[in-house]
Amino acid sequence: MKKSFLCLSLMLIICLSLAACGSSQTKGAPDKAEATETTQAPAKEKVFETSDERFQITADEDWSDAKDVLKIEDATLSISKGTEGYIALISESKYNFSNELSGYNKLVVKHMEKSIDDEKTSESQTMKLGKYDAYKTTISGNVEDVAMTYQIYCTEIEDRFIQLTCWSLDGSEKKLAPKFDKIAQTLSPVKD
């Protein structure tokens, strides 16, 4: 778990760097891509598979692999939507923990809270991700003086605990929150 926490901390730092790059763009008239976005057909979807080929999620085609950008050692899957939003999946053997899913969720949330200044954490909500029991927790706060919002989903599939951590800059959280929910709902084992 300490290794996962260190990786998530590294992920936060990289995200801040990417956010800083994205925030240096000039504001004004929308660029050509934004102008045509509203006239295009609904986005096609693509499947992202974990590097260990155990799990998969489905996202719109404007999401892309981000493992080379985020470089989260324990994450078996990292994707991004440009510099707007990020998702990382960490899968851990249940046998490494003495906790049930609720205890694992509390452990993950507690470690995330420690790395966020002025954090505001929602109550963890019980939910289903597909047919799997899960918890969803939202944490808002500052990381190195940049406002961020995280949606953390914890579930168990087979012999694994899975944390799906989604995050965005505070200005994008309302737009991305339903997309994060939609993507999280597609989490499943890779079909043979």
PDB file of C-alpha atoms in Angstrom, residues 2-186:
ATOM      1  CA  LYS A   2       2.890   2.371   0.737  1.00  0.00           C
ATOM      2  CA  LYS A   3       4.169   1.767  -2.770  1.00  0.00           C
ATOM      3  CA  SER A   4       0.728   2.543  -4.216  1.00  0.00           C
ATOM      4  CA  PHE A   5       0.514   5.711  -2.142  1.00  0.00           C
ATOM      5  CA  LEU A   6       3.927   6.866  -3.361  1.00  0.00           C
ATOM      6  CA  CYS A   7       2.849   6.202  -6.922  1.00  0.00           C
ATOM      7  CA  LEU A   8      -0.349   8.202  -6.422  1.00  0.00           C
ATOM      8  CA  SER A   9       1.709  11.059  -4.972  1.00  0.00           C
ATOM      9  CA  LEU A  10       3.957  10.961  -8.029  1.00  0.00           C
ATOM     10  CA  MET A  11       0.844  10.912 -10.185  1.00  0.00           C
ATOM     11  CA  LEU A  12      -0.354  14.132  -8.492  1.00  0.00           C
ATOM     12  CA  ILE A  13       2.928  15.905  -9.223  1.00  0.00           C
ATOM     13  CA  ILE A  14       2.878  14.859 -12.874  1.00  0.00           C
ATOM     14  CA  CYS A  15      -0.741  15.936 -13.166  1.00  0.00           C
ATOM     15  CA  LEU A  16       0.144  19.368 -11.811  1.00  0.00           C
ATOM     16  CA  SER A  17       2.901  19.714 -14.384  1.00  0.00           C
ATOM     17  CA  LEU A  18       0.496  18.786 -17.162  1.00  0.00           C
ATOM     18  CA  ALA A  19      -2.143  21.142 -15.783  1.00  0.00           C
ATOM     19  CA  ALA A  20       0.346  23.990 -15.753  1.00  0.00           C
ATOM     20  CA  CYS A  21       1.099  23.329 -19.415  1.00  0.00           C
ATOM     21  CA  GLY A  22      -2.608  23.341 -20.272  1.00  0.00           C
ATOM     22  CA  SER A  23      -3.335  26.505 -18.288  1.00  0.00           C
ATOM     23  CA  SER A  24      -0.798  28.536 -20.252  1.00  0.00           C
ATOM     24  CA  GLN A  25      -3.031  28.514 -23.337  1.00  0.00           C
ATOM     25  CA  THR A  26      -4.599  31.826 -24.227  1.00  0.00           C
ATOM     26  CA  LYS A  27      -8.299  32.293 -23.628  1.00  0.00           C
ATOM     27  CA  GLY A  28     -10.537  33.841 -26.211  1.00  0.00           C
ATOM     28  CA  ALA A  29     -12.243  32.487 -29.286  1.00  0.00           C
ATOM     29  CA  PRO A  30     -12.578  28.726 -29.281  1.00  0.00           C
ATOM     30  CA  ASP A  31     -10.090  26.924 -31.437  1.00  0.00           C
ATOM     31  CA  LYS A  32     -11.180  25.007 -34.504  1.00  0.00           C
ATOM     32  CA  ALA A  33     -11.398  21.672 -32.673  1.00  0.00           C
ATOM     33  CA  GLU A  34     -13.745  23.127 -30.050  1.00  0.00           C
ATOM     34  CA  ALA A  35     -15.922  24.752 -32.688  1.00  0.00           C
ATOM     35  CA  THR A  36     -16.445  21.506 -34.603  1.00  0.00           C
ATOM     36  CA  GLU A  37     -16.878  19.408 -31.472  1.00  0.00           C
ATOM     37  CA  THR A  38     -20.531  20.361 -31.072  1.00  0.00           C
ATOM     38  CA  THR A  39     -21.389  19.443 -34.670  1.00  0.00           C
ATOM     39  CA  GLN A  40     -19.782  16.004 -34.660  1.00  0.00           C
ATOM     40  CA  ALA A  41     -21.607  12.743 -34.075  1.00  0.00           C
ATOM     41  CA  PRO A  42     -21.332  11.169 -30.617  1.00  0.00           C
ATOM     42  CA  ALA A  43     -17.833   9.969 -29.900  1.00  0.00           C
ATOM     43  CA  LYS A  44     -16.907   6.402 -30.632  1.00  0.00           C
ATOM     44  CA  GLU A  45     -15.633   4.346 -27.753  1.00  0.00           C
ATOM     45  CA  LYS A  46     -12.484   2.337 -27.290  1.00  0.00           C
ATOM     46  CA  VAL A  47     -11.471  -0.297 -24.796  1.00  0.00           C
ATOM     47  CA  PHE A  48      -8.403   0.157 -22.598  1.00  0.00           C
ATOM     48  CA  GLU A  49      -6.916  -2.995 -21.127  1.00  0.00           C
ATOM     49  CA  THR A  50      -4.629  -3.207 -18.098  1.00  0.00           C
ATOM     50  CA  SER A  51      -1.013  -4.141 -18.775  1.00  0.00           C
ATOM     51  CA  ASP A  52      -1.502  -7.441 -16.923  1.00  0.00           C
ATOM     52  CA  GLU A  53      -4.493  -8.162 -19.202  1.00  0.00           C
ATOM     53  CA  ARG A  54      -6.851  -8.743 -16.244  1.00  0.00           C
ATOM     54  CA  PHE A  55      -9.230  -5.775 -16.444  1.00  0.00           C
ATOM     55  CA  GLN A  56     -10.589  -3.278 -18.924  1.00  0.00           C
ATOM     56  CA  ILE A  57     -12.518  -0.029 -19.102  1.00  0.00           C
ATOM     57  CA  THR A  58     -14.238   1.670 -22.013  1.00  0.00           C
ATOM     58  CA  ALA A  59     -13.989   5.400 -22.731  1.00  0.00           C
ATOM     59  CA  ASP A  60     -14.759   7.793 -25.563  1.00  0.00           C
ATOM     60  CA  GLU A  61     -12.144   7.835 -28.288  1.00  0.00           C
ATOM     61  CA  ASP A  62     -10.841  11.231 -27.115  1.00  0.00           C
ATOM     62  CA  TRP A  63      -9.191   9.424 -24.169  1.00  0.00           C
ATOM     63  CA  SER A  64      -5.727   8.006 -24.777  1.00  0.00           C
ATOM     64  CA  ASP A  65      -3.109   5.863 -23.084  1.00  0.00           C
ATOM     65  CA  ALA A  66      -1.092   7.951 -20.620  1.00  0.00           C
ATOM     66  CA  LYS A  67       1.296   5.437 -19.061  1.00  0.00           C
ATOM     67  CA  ASP A  68       4.310   7.201 -20.586  1.00  0.00           C
ATOM     68  CA  VAL A  69       3.089  10.580 -19.311  1.00  0.00           C
ATOM     69  CA  LEU A  70       1.942   9.637 -15.809  1.00  0.00           C
ATOM     70  CA  LYS A  71       4.494   6.874 -15.138  1.00  0.00           C
ATOM     71  CA  ILE A  72       2.661   5.458 -12.126  1.00  0.00           C
ATOM     72  CA  GLU A  73       4.593   2.352 -11.204  1.00  0.00           C
ATOM     73  CA  ASP A  74       1.725   0.393  -9.625  1.00  0.00           C
ATOM     74  CA  ALA A  75      -0.921   1.466 -12.129  1.00  0.00           C
ATOM     75  CA  THR A  76      -1.673  -1.201 -14.676  1.00  0.00           C
ATOM     76  CA  LEU A  77      -3.704   1.305 -16.675  1.00  0.00           C
ATOM     77  CA  SER A  78      -3.384   5.087 -17.057  1.00  0.00           C
ATOM     78  CA  ILE A  79      -5.412   7.165 -19.498  1.00  0.00           C
ATOM     79  CA  SER A  80      -5.998  10.865 -20.044  1.00  0.00           C
ATOM     80  CA  LYS A  81      -8.268  13.228 -21.892  1.00  0.00           C
ATOM     81  CA  GLY A  82      -5.556  15.676 -22.889  1.00  0.00           C
ATOM     82  CA  THR A  83      -4.753  17.730 -19.793  1.00  0.00           C
ATOM     83  CA  GLU A  84      -8.411  17.862 -18.770  1.00  0.00           C
ATOM     84  CA  GLY A  85      -8.827  14.580 -16.905  1.00  0.00           C
ATOM     85  CA  TYR A  86      -6.908  11.496 -15.851  1.00  0.00           C
ATOM     86  CA  ILE A  87      -7.703   7.959 -14.763  1.00  0.00           C
ATOM     87  CA  ALA A  88      -5.385   5.421 -13.156  1.00  0.00           C
ATOM     88  CA  LEU A  89      -6.223   1.849 -12.181  1.00  0.00           C
ATOM     89  CA  ILE A  90      -4.309   0.007  -9.479  1.00  0.00           C
ATOM     90  CA  SER A  91      -5.095  -3.645  -8.865  1.00  0.00           C
ATOM     91  CA  GLU A  92      -3.825  -5.312  -5.696  1.00  0.00           C
ATOM     92  CA  SER A  93      -4.088  -8.849  -4.368  1.00  0.00           C
ATOM     93  CA  LYS A  94      -6.754  -9.093  -1.665  1.00  0.00           C
ATOM     94  CA  TYR A  95      -4.433 -11.421   0.222  1.00  0.00           C
ATOM     95  CA  ASN A  96      -2.049  -8.512   0.932  1.00  0.00           C
ATOM     96  CA  PHE A  97      -4.747  -6.912   3.114  1.00  0.00           C
ATOM     97  CA  SER A  98      -6.647  -8.119   6.138  1.00  0.00           C
ATOM     98  CA  ASN A  99      -9.536  -5.810   5.253  1.00  0.00           C
ATOM     99  CA  GLU A 100     -12.842  -6.349   3.561  1.00  0.00           C
ATOM    100  CA  LEU A 101     -13.713  -3.969   0.718  1.00  0.00           C
ATOM    101  CA  SER A 102     -14.976  -1.287   3.144  1.00  0.00           C
ATOM    102  CA  GLY A 103     -11.659  -1.346   5.025  1.00  0.00           C
ATOM    103  CA  TYR A 104      -9.666  -1.201   1.796  1.00  0.00           C
ATOM    104  CA  ASN A 105     -11.723   1.801   0.678  1.00  0.00           C
ATOM    105  CA  LYS A 106     -11.053   3.613   3.971  1.00  0.00           C
ATOM    106  CA  LEU A 107      -7.330   2.894   3.643  1.00  0.00           C
ATOM    107  CA  VAL A 108      -7.161   4.263   0.082  1.00  0.00           C
ATOM    108  CA  VAL A 109      -9.165   7.393   0.959  1.00  0.00           C
ATOM    109  CA  LYS A 110      -7.111   8.062   4.101  1.00  0.00           C
ATOM    110  CA  HIS A 111      -3.849   7.911   2.132  1.00  0.00           C
ATOM    111  CA  MET A 112      -5.215  10.253  -0.553  1.00  0.00           C
ATOM    112  CA  GLU A 113      -6.416  12.751   2.063  1.00  0.00           C
ATOM    113  CA  LYS A 114      -2.897  12.974   3.503  1.00  0.00           C
ATOM    114  CA  SER A 115      -1.488  14.210   0.191  1.00  0.00           C
ATOM    115  CA  ILE A 116      -4.117  16.927  -0.369  1.00  0.00           C
ATOM    116  CA  ASP A 117      -4.159  20.315   1.372  1.00  0.00           C
ATOM    117  CA  ASP A 118      -7.483  21.819   2.490  1.00  0.00           C
ATOM    118  CA  GLU A 119      -9.163  18.563   1.537  1.00  0.00           C
ATOM    119  CA  LYS A 120     -12.910  18.126   1.610  1.00  0.00           C
ATOM    120  CA  THR A 121     -13.971  14.503   1.472  1.00  0.00           C
ATOM    121  CA  SER A 122     -17.478  13.276   0.743  1.00  0.00           C
ATOM    122  CA  GLU A 123     -19.023  10.339   2.531  1.00  0.00           C
ATOM    123  CA  SER A 124     -18.170   7.153   0.669  1.00  0.00           C
ATOM    124  CA  GLN A 125     -21.225   6.002  -1.270  1.00  0.00           C
ATOM    125  CA  THR A 126     -21.986   2.338  -1.784  1.00  0.00           C
ATOM    126  CA  MET A 127     -22.766   1.526  -5.375  1.00  0.00           C
ATOM    127  CA  LYS A 128     -22.391  -1.116  -8.050  1.00  0.00           C
ATOM    128  CA  LEU A 129     -19.823  -1.042 -10.811  1.00  0.00           C
ATOM    129  CA  GLY A 130     -21.495  -3.425 -13.190  1.00  0.00           C
ATOM    130  CA  LYS A 131     -22.298  -6.406 -10.969  1.00  0.00           C
ATOM    131  CA  TYR A 132     -19.567  -5.638  -8.417  1.00  0.00           C
ATOM    132  CA  ASP A 133     -20.042  -3.931  -5.048  1.00  0.00           C
ATOM    133  CA  ALA A 134     -18.084  -0.697  -4.883  1.00  0.00           C
ATOM    134  CA  TYR A 135     -17.495   2.546  -3.017  1.00  0.00           C
ATOM    135  CA  LYS A 136     -17.216   6.007  -4.534  1.00  0.00           C
ATOM    136  CA  THR A 137     -15.587   8.899  -2.694  1.00  0.00           C
ATOM    137  CA  THR A 138     -14.982  12.449  -3.924  1.00  0.00           C
ATOM    138  CA  ILE A 139     -12.088  14.478  -2.539  1.00  0.00           C
ATOM    139  CA  SER A 140     -11.484  18.139  -3.405  1.00  0.00           C
ATOM    140  CA  GLY A 141      -8.520  20.181  -2.320  1.00  0.00           C
ATOM    141  CA  ASN A 142      -5.186  21.640  -3.308  1.00  0.00           C
ATOM    142  CA  VAL A 143      -2.040  19.895  -4.405  1.00  0.00           C
ATOM    143  CA  GLU A 144       0.890  22.302  -4.584  1.00  0.00           C
ATOM    144  CA  ASP A 145      -1.618  25.202  -4.641  1.00  0.00           C
ATOM    145  CA  VAL A 146      -3.574  23.801  -7.593  1.00  0.00           C
ATOM    146  CA  ALA A 147      -7.251  22.994  -6.971  1.00  0.00           C
ATOM    147  CA  MET A 148      -8.063  19.396  -7.885  1.00  0.00           C
ATOM    148  CA  THR A 149     -11.030  17.055  -7.572  1.00  0.00           C
ATOM    149  CA  TYR A 150     -10.681  13.289  -7.294  1.00  0.00           C
ATOM    150  CA  GLN A 151     -13.293  10.591  -7.712  1.00  0.00           C
ATOM    151  CA  ILE A 152     -12.067   7.346  -6.214  1.00  0.00           C
ATOM    152  CA  TYR A 153     -13.833   4.072  -6.901  1.00  0.00           C
ATOM    153  CA  CYS A 154     -12.861   0.970  -4.915  1.00  0.00           C
ATOM    154  CA  THR A 155     -14.180  -2.475  -5.741  1.00  0.00           C
ATOM    155  CA  GLU A 156     -13.207  -6.110  -5.605  1.00  0.00           C
ATOM    156  CA  ILE A 157     -13.219  -8.434  -8.569  1.00  0.00           C
ATOM    157  CA  GLU A 158     -12.209 -12.035  -8.089  1.00  0.00           C
ATOM    158  CA  ASP A 159      -9.076 -12.063  -5.888  1.00  0.00           C
ATOM    159  CA  ARG A 160      -8.204  -8.380  -6.460  1.00  0.00           C
ATOM    160  CA  PHE A 161      -8.996  -5.045  -4.831  1.00  0.00           C
ATOM    161  CA  ILE A 162      -9.160  -2.329  -7.463  1.00  0.00           C
ATOM    162  CA  GLN A 163      -8.890   1.409  -7.042  1.00  0.00           C
ATOM    163  CA  LEU A 164      -9.886   3.486 -10.021  1.00  0.00           C
ATOM    164  CA  THR A 165      -8.722   7.025  -9.331  1.00  0.00           C
ATOM    165  CA  CYS A 166     -10.085   9.770 -11.591  1.00  0.00           C
ATOM    166  CA  TRP A 167      -9.061  13.405 -11.281  1.00  0.00           C
ATOM    167  CA  SER A 168      -9.361  16.795 -12.905  1.00  0.00           C
ATOM    168  CA  LEU A 169      -8.680  20.439 -12.255  1.00  0.00           C
ATOM    169  CA  ASP A 170     -11.452  22.112 -10.282  1.00  0.00           C
ATOM    170  CA  GLY A 171     -12.783  23.934 -13.344  1.00  0.00           C
ATOM    171  CA  SER A 172     -13.470  20.654 -15.154  1.00  0.00           C
ATOM    172  CA  GLU A 173     -14.920  18.498 -12.380  1.00  0.00           C
ATOM    173  CA  LYS A 174     -18.601  19.167 -13.133  1.00  0.00           C
ATOM    174  CA  LYS A 175     -18.112  18.346 -16.792  1.00  0.00           C
ATOM    175  CA  LEU A 176     -16.009  15.239 -16.147  1.00  0.00           C
ATOM    176  CA  ALA A 177     -17.783  13.761 -13.093  1.00  0.00           C
ATOM    177  CA  PRO A 178     -20.524  12.060 -15.165  1.00  0.00           C
ATOM    178  CA  LYS A 179     -17.898  10.849 -17.651  1.00  0.00           C
ATOM    179  CA  PHE A 180     -15.841   9.365 -14.817  1.00  0.00           C
ATOM    180  CA  ASP A 181     -18.980   7.601 -13.548  1.00  0.00           C
ATOM    181  CA  LYS A 182     -19.734   6.261 -17.023  1.00  0.00           C
ATOM    182  CA  ILE A 183     -16.176   4.978 -17.505  1.00  0.00           C
ATOM    183  CA  ALA A 184     -16.085   3.427 -14.016  1.00  0.00           C
ATOM    184  CA  GLN A 185     -19.295   1.541 -14.821  1.00  0.00           C
ATOM    185  CA  THR A 186     -17.486  -0.248 -17.663  1.00  0.00           C
TER     186      THR A 186
END
